[in-house]
XYZ file of C-alpha atoms in Angstrom:
703
model
C 0.137 -42.468 43.746
C -2.709 -43.563 41.901
C -4.163 -40.429 42.342
C -1.054 -38.753 41.044
C -0.853 -40.761 38.162
C -4.715 -40.030 37.326
C -3.919 -36.376 37.291
C -0.807 -37.264 35.002
C -3.161 -39.306 32.793
C -5.620 -36.521 32.482
C -3.270 -33.664 31.986
C -1.653 -35.424 29.071
C -4.881 -35.919 27.194
C -6.041 -32.635 28.160
C -2.832 -31.344 26.262
C -3.171 -33.821 23.443
C -6.805 -32.688 23.101
C -5.878 -29.118 22.800
C -3.176 -30.203 20.315
C -5.286 -31.619 18.338
C -7.772 -28.642 18.362
C -5.159 -26.450 17.197
C -3.944 -28.704 14.639
C -7.547 -28.959 13.295
C -7.528 -24.736 13.355
C -4.411 -24.744 11.104
C -5.682 -27.490 8.570
C -9.090 -25.644 8.382
C -7.174 -22.319 7.844
C -4.588 -23.596 5.329
C -7.576 -25.499 3.433
C -9.461 -22.164 3.521
C -6.530 -20.233 2.095
C -5.456 -22.812 -0.330
C -8.988 -23.304 -2.004
C -8.193 -19.541 -3.691
C -5.099 -20.836 -5.227
C -6.266 -22.139 -8.486
C -8.904 -19.560 -8.866
C -6.272 -16.638 -8.772
C -2.878 -16.100 -10.577
C 0.630 -14.355 -10.108
C 1.410 -13.036 -6.988
C -1.961 -13.235 -5.503
C -2.273 -16.833 -6.146
C 1.063 -17.403 -4.706
C 0.422 -15.056 -1.560
C -2.469 -17.592 -0.794
C -0.255 -20.460 -1.230
C 2.186 -19.037 1.301
C -0.274 -18.321 3.640
C -1.716 -21.774 3.580
C 2.074 -23.242 3.822
C 2.711 -21.130 6.937
C -0.660 -21.887 8.824
C 0.045 -25.787 8.307
C 3.603 -25.624 8.823
C 3.151 -23.686 12.127
C 0.295 -26.065 13.274
C 2.716 -29.036 12.721
C 5.231 -26.971 14.904
C 2.668 -26.131 17.537
C 1.522 -29.711 17.821
C 4.859 -30.978 19.052
C 5.566 -28.647 21.684
C 2.248 -29.328 23.388
C 2.388 -32.987 23.124
C 5.663 -33.380 24.349
C 5.035 -30.917 26.955
C 2.683 -33.994 28.168
C 4.957 -36.371 27.715
C 6.274 -37.757 31.196
C 10.175 -37.560 31.121
C 12.002 -38.211 34.063
C 14.434 -34.807 33.465
C 14.159 -31.486 32.486
C 14.161 -30.639 28.639
C 15.211 -27.667 26.597
C 15.603 -26.930 22.673
C 18.583 -25.369 21.351
C 16.630 -23.060 18.919
C 18.322 -23.788 15.418
C 17.182 -26.784 14.994
C 13.531 -26.214 15.704
C 13.596 -23.375 13.555
C 15.051 -25.574 10.888
C 12.233 -28.122 11.534
C 9.262 -25.281 11.260
C 11.093 -24.484 8.134
C 10.995 -28.284 7.140
C 7.063 -28.152 8.096
C 6.245 -24.892 5.723
C 8.586 -25.984 2.991
C 6.735 -29.268 2.662
C 3.426 -27.890 3.047
C 4.160 -25.242 0.534
C 5.224 -27.729 -2.170
C 2.645 -30.580 -1.413
C -0.329 -28.180 -1.426
C -0.058 -26.963 -4.974
C 0.041 -30.406 -6.451
C -3.362 -31.513 -4.306
C -5.085 -27.969 -5.205
C -4.320 -26.860 -8.367
C -6.675 -26.269 -10.838
C -6.601 -29.633 -12.415
C -5.121 -31.977 -9.892
C -4.666 -35.854 -10.457
C -4.650 -38.619 -8.601
C -1.019 -39.124 -8.661
C -0.560 -35.427 -7.497
C -2.980 -35.664 -4.688
C -1.053 -39.233 -3.466
C 2.193 -37.481 -4.032
C 1.051 -34.237 -1.899
C -0.471 -36.311 1.209
C 3.203 -38.332 0.915
C 5.122 -35.240 0.571
C 3.278 -33.400 3.517
C 3.624 -36.816 5.746
C 7.295 -37.022 5.152
C 8.075 -33.535 6.157
C 5.601 -33.710 8.858
C 7.639 -36.735 10.021
C 11.203 -35.120 9.679
C 10.093 -32.007 11.460
C 9.104 -34.380 14.581
C 12.243 -35.817 14.423
C 14.216 -32.752 14.047
C 12.234 -31.415 17.444
C 13.069 -34.147 19.416
C 16.900 -34.065 17.954
C 17.150 -30.329 19.180
C 16.808 -31.365 23.007
C 20.219 -33.264 22.710
C 19.281 -36.337 24.865
C 22.245 -38.091 26.415
C 22.970 -40.800 25.895
C 21.277 -40.766 22.186
C 17.398 -41.797 21.480
C 17.094 -45.343 20.551
C 15.257 -45.039 17.621
C 12.392 -47.293 16.285
C 12.415 -47.012 12.153
C 8.995 -49.119 11.872
C 7.393 -46.835 14.263
C 8.108 -43.723 12.592
C 7.562 -45.009 9.185
C 4.163 -46.457 10.275
C 3.243 -42.843 11.573
C 4.421 -41.261 8.440
C 2.278 -43.955 6.370
C -0.874 -43.275 8.578
C -0.663 -39.453 8.425
C 0.212 -39.946 4.317
C -3.335 -41.791 4.108
C -5.440 -39.594 6.535
C -4.075 -36.210 4.560
C -4.994 -38.108 1.314
C -8.522 -38.540 2.935
C -8.451 -34.864 3.806
C -8.291 -33.908 0.266
C -10.639 -36.136 -0.971
C -12.878 -34.473 1.370
C -13.005 -31.373 0.510
C -13.018 -32.452 -3.237
C -9.620 -30.866 -4.222
C -11.137 -27.345 -2.973
C -13.563 -27.586 -5.412
C -16.453 -27.072 -2.837
C -17.202 -23.829 -1.191
C -19.087 -25.341 1.524
C -17.826 -25.253 5.117
C -18.833 -28.482 6.178
C -16.267 -30.845 3.721
C -13.519 -28.303 4.992
C -14.794 -28.415 8.462
C -14.462 -32.615 8.684
C -11.401 -32.800 6.822
C -9.659 -30.207 9.140
C -11.039 -32.518 12.278
C -9.300 -35.301 10.671
C -6.287 -33.766 9.774
C -5.670 -32.538 13.491
C -6.164 -36.099 14.829
C -3.969 -37.358 12.134
C -1.146 -35.005 13.120
C -1.390 -35.328 16.788
C -1.227 -38.946 16.589
C 1.744 -39.168 13.964
C 3.300 -37.050 16.470
C 2.474 -39.549 19.183
C 3.842 -42.700 17.326
C 6.952 -40.848 16.123
C 7.520 -39.885 19.798
C 6.980 -43.633 20.507
C 9.648 -44.620 18.030
C 12.159 -42.756 19.911
C 13.274 -44.526 23.291
C 14.760 -42.831 26.239
C 17.202 -44.711 28.737
C 16.082 -44.095 32.368
C 19.299 -42.022 33.415
C 19.127 -39.698 30.234
C 19.347 -35.921 30.462
C 18.565 -33.015 28.100
C 21.766 -31.264 27.380
C 19.563 -28.288 26.476
C 17.580 -27.948 29.144
C 19.466 -25.076 30.204
C 19.244 -23.707 26.629
C 17.643 -20.859 24.799
C 14.044 -22.314 25.245
C 12.752 -24.558 28.100
C 9.926 -26.766 27.074
C 7.316 -24.510 29.334
C 8.691 -21.130 27.567
C 8.416 -22.696 24.246
C 5.166 -24.010 24.605
C 3.786 -21.024 26.015
C 5.154 -18.716 23.221
C 4.232 -21.279 20.467
C 0.626 -21.434 21.840
C 0.247 -17.899 22.035
C 2.198 -16.853 18.638
C 0.521 -19.984 16.513
C -2.887 -19.297 18.077
C -2.606 -15.719 17.231
C -1.071 -16.252 13.908
C -3.814 -18.662 12.826
C -6.676 -16.109 14.062
C -5.359 -13.279 12.161
C -5.127 -15.407 8.738
C -8.580 -16.944 9.511
C -9.601 -13.328 10.127
C -8.155 -12.353 6.651
C -9.534 -15.311 4.823
C -13.088 -14.292 6.448
C -12.656 -10.830 5.312
C -11.611 -11.690 1.996
C -14.694 -14.165 1.477
C -17.258 -11.052 2.364
C -15.592 -8.890 0.253
C -15.477 -11.413 -2.921
C -19.062 -12.062 -2.253
C -19.589 -8.526 -2.439
C -17.470 -7.983 -5.402
C -19.294 -11.092 -7.007
C -22.470 -9.197 -6.017
C -21.333 -6.167 -7.428
C -20.650 -7.772 -10.733
C -23.986 -9.321 -10.874
C -25.621 -6.140 -10.469
C -23.411 -4.453 -13.249
C -24.197 -7.356 -15.578
C -27.700 -6.815 -14.955
C -27.502 -3.561 -15.540
C -26.352 -3.963 -18.832
C -29.169 -6.387 -19.789
C -32.005 -4.813 -18.041
C -33.501 -1.203 -17.911
C -33.139 0.537 -14.923
C -36.822 2.191 -14.881
C -39.210 -0.398 -16.175
C -36.733 -3.256 -15.034
C -37.552 -4.978 -18.784
C -34.605 -6.014 -20.837
C -32.859 -3.741 -22.694
C -32.023 -3.171 -26.037
C -29.020 -5.300 -26.335
C -30.599 -8.216 -24.318
C -33.571 -8.074 -26.739
C -30.940 -8.092 -30.020
C -29.537 -11.229 -28.487
C -32.091 -13.176 -27.644
C -33.786 -12.441 -31.258
C -30.515 -13.358 -33.045
C -30.629 -16.895 -30.759
C -34.029 -17.298 -31.707
C -33.355 -16.886 -35.378
C -30.311 -19.461 -35.151
C -32.844 -22.438 -33.826
C -33.025 -25.303 -35.911
C -35.040 -28.556 -36.503
C -38.659 -29.205 -35.233
C -38.474 -25.374 -33.532
C -38.191 -23.460 -37.257
C -41.055 -21.658 -37.982
C -42.298 -17.982 -38.009
C -41.514 -15.328 -35.803
C -43.049 -11.778 -35.172
C -41.314 -8.777 -33.897
C -43.736 -5.839 -32.408
C -42.331 -2.464 -32.071
C -44.373 -0.215 -29.768
C -44.117 3.389 -29.449
C -46.341 5.582 -27.403
C -48.242 8.421 -28.688
C -48.369 11.910 -27.166
C -45.754 10.870 -24.366
C -43.917 14.197 -24.706
C -46.735 16.593 -24.273
C -47.105 14.429 -20.668
C -43.459 14.749 -19.936
C -43.035 18.575 -20.747
C -46.381 19.510 -19.239
C -46.278 17.305 -16.074
C -42.255 16.675 -15.440
C -40.089 13.613 -15.761
C -41.165 11.943 -12.643
C -44.890 11.872 -14.033
C -43.593 10.641 -17.235
C -41.276 8.160 -15.364
C -44.008 6.631 -13.317
C -46.390 6.716 -16.448
C -43.606 4.470 -18.267
C -43.582 2.074 -15.543
C -47.456 1.562 -15.534
C -47.291 0.981 -19.119
C -44.578 -1.300 -19.037
C -46.142 -3.213 -16.204
C -49.695 -3.252 -18.322
C -47.937 -4.659 -21.365
C -46.027 -7.561 -19.396
C -49.262 -8.852 -17.943
C -50.732 -8.453 -21.272
C -47.824 -10.871 -22.803
C -47.830 -12.997 -19.871
C -44.625 -14.830 -20.964
C -45.643 -15.725 -24.462
C -42.913 -13.633 -25.735
C -40.040 -11.303 -24.620
C -40.690 -7.678 -24.055
C -38.182 -4.717 -24.004
C -38.017 -1.221 -23.736
C -35.898 0.135 -26.507
C -35.872 3.630 -26.182
C -37.674 6.516 -24.067
C -41.191 5.839 -24.818
C -40.555 2.705 -27.233
C -40.910 -0.854 -26.479
C -40.495 -3.934 -28.791
C -41.922 -7.738 -28.079
C -40.574 -10.835 -29.765
C -43.167 -13.680 -30.083
C -41.223 -17.222 -31.027
C -44.057 -19.463 -30.926
C -47.569 -19.087 -33.002
C -46.313 -16.225 -34.603
C -48.334 -16.237 -37.519
C -50.492 -13.028 -39.097
C -53.479 -13.533 -36.943
C -51.636 -14.353 -33.610
C -49.404 -11.176 -34.205
C -52.681 -8.784 -35.015
C -54.159 -10.203 -32.162
C -51.421 -9.300 -29.941
C -50.770 -5.970 -31.156
C -54.529 -5.136 -30.991
C -54.439 -6.471 -27.026
C -51.298 -4.313 -26.396
C -52.987 -0.919 -28.050
C -55.720 -1.605 -25.834
C -53.901 -1.927 -22.516
C -52.113 1.268 -23.340
C -55.092 2.948 -23.972
C -56.588 2.307 -20.371
C -57.026 5.608 -18.286
C -53.970 5.983 -15.965
C -53.875 8.408 -12.705
C -50.426 9.483 -11.455
C -49.986 11.604 -8.549
C -53.844 12.413 -8.780
C -53.247 13.439 -12.254
C -55.654 11.677 -15.044
C -52.887 10.852 -17.857
C -53.862 8.940 -21.241
C -51.533 7.886 -23.623
C -52.423 5.734 -26.938
C -50.004 3.665 -29.029
C -48.726 2.927 -32.214
C -47.359 -0.658 -33.227
C -45.478 -1.812 -36.170
C -45.534 -5.420 -36.952
C -42.916 -7.646 -38.749
C -43.170 -11.476 -39.596
C -39.595 -12.897 -39.792
C -38.679 -16.698 -40.519
C -35.946 -18.513 -38.360
C -33.396 -18.535 -41.206
C -30.705 -16.147 -39.064
C -31.247 -13.355 -41.272
C -33.297 -11.208 -38.859
C -30.797 -8.315 -38.488
C -33.392 -5.773 -39.931
C -36.465 -7.140 -38.224
C -36.623 -4.491 -35.616
C -35.891 -1.528 -37.899
C -38.231 -2.547 -40.251
C -40.945 -3.166 -37.172
C -39.906 0.430 -36.030
C -40.431 1.636 -39.479
C -44.110 0.439 -39.607
C -44.992 1.852 -36.072
C -43.939 5.337 -37.327
C -46.071 4.554 -40.324
C -49.243 3.741 -38.059
C -48.571 6.698 -35.926
C -48.500 9.224 -39.031
C -51.643 7.898 -39.950
C -53.113 9.192 -36.969
C -51.655 6.707 -33.976
C -53.561 4.238 -31.820
C -53.473 1.620 -34.295
C -51.025 -1.086 -35.701
C -49.802 -1.934 -39.010
C -47.917 -4.597 -40.881
C -44.638 -3.937 -42.493
C -44.163 -3.452 -46.170
C -41.016 -2.562 -48.156
C -42.428 0.822 -49.169
C -42.124 1.734 -45.287
C -38.537 1.455 -45.019
C -37.389 4.381 -47.117
C -37.938 6.574 -43.816
C -36.174 3.862 -41.676
C -32.928 3.706 -44.172
C -33.161 7.634 -43.555
C -33.544 7.655 -40.408
C -30.631 5.468 -39.664
C -28.526 7.486 -42.445
C -29.270 10.436 -40.453
C -28.083 8.963 -37.028
C -24.887 7.784 -38.517
C -24.195 11.431 -39.998
C -24.909 12.962 -36.725
C -22.636 10.993 -34.832
C -19.553 12.064 -37.036
C -21.111 16.040 -37.017
C -18.946 17.002 -34.328
C -15.692 15.344 -35.292
C -16.362 16.908 -39.158
C -16.841 20.255 -37.733
C -20.502 20.511 -39.407
C -21.845 21.985 -36.396
C -22.375 25.646 -35.691
C -23.950 27.994 -33.522
C -26.198 30.777 -34.572
C -27.109 33.651 -32.204
C -30.232 35.422 -32.148
C -29.799 38.830 -30.435
C -31.565 39.893 -26.889
C -33.207 43.482 -26.863
C -33.693 45.319 -23.717
C -37.600 46.447 -23.977
C -37.224 49.871 -22.492
C -34.144 51.218 -24.838
C -34.451 49.017 -27.517
C -30.802 48.091 -27.426
C -29.254 44.990 -27.944
C -27.822 43.439 -24.628
C -27.239 39.661 -25.471
C -27.514 36.858 -27.625
C -29.208 33.090 -27.409
C -26.848 30.767 -28.835
C -29.062 28.113 -31.298
C -27.711 24.898 -32.577
C -27.382 24.521 -36.513
C -26.059 21.480 -38.336
C -24.393 21.838 -42.042
C -25.179 18.509 -43.689
C -22.844 18.121 -46.698
C -25.533 16.539 -48.654
C -28.955 17.449 -47.047
C -27.971 21.301 -46.397
C -29.046 22.831 -43.151
C -30.678 20.093 -40.839
C -33.686 21.662 -38.703
C -32.916 21.018 -34.964
C -36.515 20.121 -34.908
C -35.087 17.285 -36.663
C -31.659 16.192 -35.213
C -32.467 17.217 -31.528
C -35.135 14.314 -30.867
C -32.928 12.026 -32.853
C -30.035 13.201 -30.599
C -31.974 12.521 -27.335
C -33.294 9.165 -28.356
C -30.271 7.559 -29.346
C -28.161 9.113 -26.230
C -26.025 11.675 -28.494
C -27.508 14.605 -26.547
C -24.642 14.700 -23.761
C -22.301 14.930 -26.632
C -23.899 17.936 -28.445
C -24.557 19.812 -24.971
C -20.970 19.502 -24.328
C -19.803 20.973 -27.761
C -22.221 23.796 -27.250
C -21.132 24.648 -23.819
C -17.261 24.742 -25.251
C -18.529 26.595 -28.249
C -20.212 29.131 -26.665
C -17.437 29.880 -24.290
C -14.885 30.099 -27.217
C -17.120 32.487 -29.314
C -17.329 34.890 -26.034
C -13.494 34.738 -25.850
C -13.116 35.789 -29.738
C -15.722 38.253 -29.091
C -13.870 39.763 -25.943
C -10.749 39.696 -27.802
C -12.240 41.895 -30.393
C -13.583 44.539 -27.957
C -17.245 43.136 -27.804
C -18.134 41.975 -24.235
C -21.777 39.816 -25.375
C -23.430 37.992 -22.992
C -24.636 34.545 -24.460
C -27.549 32.069 -23.215
C -27.176 28.265 -23.567
C -29.878 25.742 -23.219
C -29.577 23.029 -21.106
C -31.697 19.798 -21.799
C -32.662 17.225 -19.234
C -30.040 14.651 -20.366
C -27.388 17.035 -19.321
C -29.032 18.002 -15.843
C -28.796 14.489 -14.690
C -25.062 14.451 -15.475
C -23.493 14.831 -11.758
C -20.582 16.979 -13.256
C -22.562 19.375 -15.237
C -21.660 22.336 -13.190
C -17.757 21.132 -13.510
C -18.143 21.072 -16.833
C -19.335 24.212 -17.535
C -16.497 25.789 -14.924
C -13.927 23.725 -16.876
C -14.915 25.575 -20.208
C -15.115 28.971 -18.660
C -11.675 28.459 -17.224
C -10.257 27.121 -20.075
C -11.426 30.090 -22.381
C -11.051 32.456 -19.332
C -14.248 33.841 -19.423
C -16.500 35.889 -16.697
C -19.231 33.551 -15.727
C -21.582 36.333 -15.453
C -21.294 36.107 -19.650
C -23.214 32.887 -19.727
C -26.510 32.450 -19.270
C -28.025 29.062 -18.763
C -31.735 28.144 -19.801
C -33.742 25.345 -18.100
C -37.083 24.726 -19.098
C -40.141 25.061 -16.636
C -41.188 21.198 -16.468
C -37.228 20.335 -16.025
C -36.914 22.874 -13.018
C -40.053 21.938 -11.452
C -39.721 17.933 -11.377
C -37.995 17.386 -8.873
C -37.332 19.825 -5.905
C -34.736 18.675 -4.321
C -32.720 17.315 -7.136
C -33.227 20.876 -9.033
C -32.318 22.830 -6.186
C -28.840 21.128 -5.891
C -28.201 21.546 -9.682
C -29.322 25.449 -9.420
C -27.003 25.922 -6.606
C -24.396 24.368 -8.251
C -24.371 26.285 -11.440
C -25.092 29.423 -9.307
C -21.518 28.509 -7.456
C -19.937 28.742 -10.868
C -21.315 32.014 -11.264
C -23.396 31.621 -14.249
C -26.840 33.516 -14.559
C -29.809 30.893 -14.652
C -33.074 31.432 -16.984
C -36.511 29.409 -16.544
C -37.436 28.826 -20.173
C -40.657 28.302 -21.477
C -42.309 29.584 -18.348
C -46.122 28.961 -18.129
C -46.373 25.745 -19.741
C -46.007 23.513 -17.415
C -46.603 22.991 -13.451
C -45.118 25.655 -11.551
C -44.583 25.270 -7.810
C -44.190 28.966 -6.647
C -42.662 28.087 -2.944
C -40.102 26.127 -4.889
C -39.660 28.931 -7.580
C -39.152 31.809 -4.794
C -36.239 29.453 -3.620
C -34.482 29.063 -6.883
C -31.285 31.381 -7.459
C -32.940 31.998 -11.069
C -32.711 35.617 -12.386
C -34.861 35.627 -15.090
C -38.170 33.994 -16.534
C -38.800 33.566 -20.146
C -42.179 33.241 -21.300
C -42.938 30.597 -23.971
C -43.651 32.026 -27.339
C -46.920 30.403 -27.610
C -48.478 33.050 -25.371
C -46.617 36.049 -27.285
C -48.276 34.371 -30.541
C -51.615 35.026 -29.319
C -51.054 38.392 -27.569
C -52.640 40.862 -30.164
C -56.013 38.560 -30.388
C -56.508 36.932 -27.100
C -57.115 38.387 -23.978
C -56.083 35.204 -22.111
C -52.920 35.258 -23.411
C -52.244 38.987 -22.391
C -53.597 37.775 -18.927
C -50.760 35.010 -18.631
C -48.028 37.521 -19.799
C -49.213 39.997 -17.300
C -49.684 37.692 -14.586
C -46.152 36.383 -15.268
C -44.489 39.805 -15.268
C -46.196 40.499 -11.925
C -45.099 37.319 -10.271
C -41.337 37.899 -11.585
C -41.406 41.687 -10.364
C -42.758 40.043 -6.993
C -39.919 37.847 -6.790
C -37.219 40.430 -8.175
C -36.292 38.353 -11.469
C -36.465 39.514 -15.115
C -38.684 38.358 -17.727
C -37.929 37.491 -21.362
C -40.577 37.099 -24.037
C -39.229 35.134 -26.973
C -40.916 34.697 -30.324
C -41.745 38.066 -30.903
C -42.716 38.815 -34.489
C -44.587 41.905 -34.933
C -44.681 45.313 -33.619
C -48.030 44.977 -32.069
C -46.660 42.140 -30.148
C -43.534 44.252 -28.989
C -45.724 47.267 -27.955
C -48.029 44.955 -25.580
C -44.865 43.396 -24.020
C -43.672 46.715 -23.465
C -46.728 48.047 -21.859
C -46.955 44.987 -19.588
C -43.414 45.379 -18.403
C -41.160 42.890 -20.137
C -37.707 43.556 -19.738
C -36.219 41.583 -22.427
C -37.471 40.928 -25.930
C -36.361 38.326 -28.521
C -37.603 37.290 -31.928
C -37.461 37.733 -35.719
C -38.945 41.121 -35.388
C -35.552 42.295 -34.077
C -33.516 39.410 -36.029
C -33.093 36.124 -37.149
C -30.592 34.036 -35.789
C -27.174 34.667 -37.610
C -23.683 33.317 -37.335
C -21.255 34.486 -34.820
C -19.582 36.646 -37.890
C -22.663 38.373 -38.576
C -23.351 39.331 -35.261
C -19.654 40.829 -34.664
C -20.066 42.829 -38.034
C -23.700 44.199 -37.021
C -21.990 45.328 -33.387
C -18.915 46.774 -34.629
C -19.384 47.909 -38.013
C -23.215 48.667 -37.924
C -23.900 46.364 -40.619
C -26.953 44.261 -39.584
C -30.602 43.423 -40.582
C -31.926 46.689 -38.659
C -30.733 49.841 -37.046
C -30.712 48.817 -33.609
C -27.953 50.086 -31.480
C -26.022 47.715 -29.091
C -25.543 48.398 -25.708
C -22.713 50.550 -24.612
C -21.638 48.373 -21.639
C -20.844 46.002 -24.371
C -17.931 47.339 -25.652
C -16.264 48.278 -22.311
C -13.140 46.308 -21.353
C -13.679 43.242 -19.364
C -11.222 40.759 -17.156
C -11.581 37.184 -16.846
C -12.928 36.115 -13.433
C -10.346 33.363 -11.964
C -12.493 30.010 -11.267
C -11.707 28.203 -7.991
């Protein structure tokens, strides 16, 4: 008998321990879900609340049947089902009402107390309902004092759970785990005390022992179902937490990208402007003089053109690191343009300190550098402006930039303090940039076309599209002025897209007039960095129903050779569209002949610098001769631009050039003028257009 009693005792407390563990799991899941309620809105917030209420209510339901299964009764028991379902609904509903009171955005002490009381009443009520569903006869002898004590104790302990997690303000696991453990013990204890408050006579029976659920069946179903439900909810909570962390990391990276220059990891212009504005608004004892130093690199563009963008980027990174070390936390250094930096000195920024810093920066910039085995050197031009902390520093950067340009015009490798007379150029620069931003919308841009002549026959076979800007006040603005401006301020993508679309539109107009003119356009390095460049070109061709064979894309040699893998992909995408590809300015940069052989380029375009000296320089003729022979060996055509004299034309023809282009044959002209020349023979020279240009053509469908 004693052994049987011990086994029964051991079984009972094992079930109680299991019930406490499952109750703790239910409380933990509920706390983990409801902590998201105050930080979300709408359906999402109510979704988290419902999940938490479902978890806690189901935990209360589960605890009842497990603990009752360990309560020794002298008769078999069962449950009818409807009251059991009502008890579960009561626990879930009480949880759904109580949890928002305790875990709102701004919970009050009264709200937390009310939540604890409501939750305790709901739990105790559900315990009573489950006992009633057994339908024990004679009726149970209730002890209200014990049931009230169970509810009161549960309310106190649930209030302590809420205090432990700090009203869901802490994301630490430890407070939630401690609260869950306390809550699990409280629920099991309250259920046990409630059961003691219902006395059963020795001759009692359960009228539902043959009902829908026996106690064993319900315990099994409740255990499996509840554990599965709680596990799924906990898994969803963990997955959501990880997704939230990943999202927060992505947001942080995006915010950082908005403030940090990706290449040099220095603050960008936007971040610098914010810091400058904040520094200018400091008051009290910190008022004093600041200095802004605008740093521009001299001769950086030739490095980029000669060795490619990769070498240029590596040089910029090295220069940025040197500048960072030279500044050494004495100010804020930022990158504000392609080869431009700016430094803010907030303390000890008198004229002598600013001059000393400028001289130091010039020295570190001029230090020799070696990039990928190539010796590379640049110098710097620095503009300095001193300004007071009076909140009016909006023009400081512009003034420093104007002083830097003044230093560069005076030979570079020096610095200059800003003077009012320097601002004229800066104001003109700003105004020109403002007008350029509006040039497309105001229809001020136009494409001019310079004919290309087939060298052996002397016939015109195509034209190169060249961008022109008709400024309403300044007249015709040179591309040498506005193209660098567009590249520097991020407008080149917009201009480049306009050129693509306009050239395709014009080719369609000519085709409708009976002229089948092939047009070449220049693609900038900025456009080649756009992953959807080929798609943009294909869309323009499709929009105007143009045969891709009528469009040639010219890409400079330095850009084409700078990134073997990237260039190959770009060329392959363009070739897939069906356009012709030409390598422009050939001979001016580093050429990888193995790579050149693999690129789907159809022609090489000799830079005008070699054509200029053809009549007087044996070296220039040797270079052109070598390029022609290389192209012939690779099956490429050779185009020579910048042909201005008959002597140059004769030399190029004798060396085997395929196509010639230059002022000797025609200056760039409007589309209308070129059409008049082709159709009505009204042109600058008596040159025939190839007969094939007047043949009927059909648009090629693009897929």
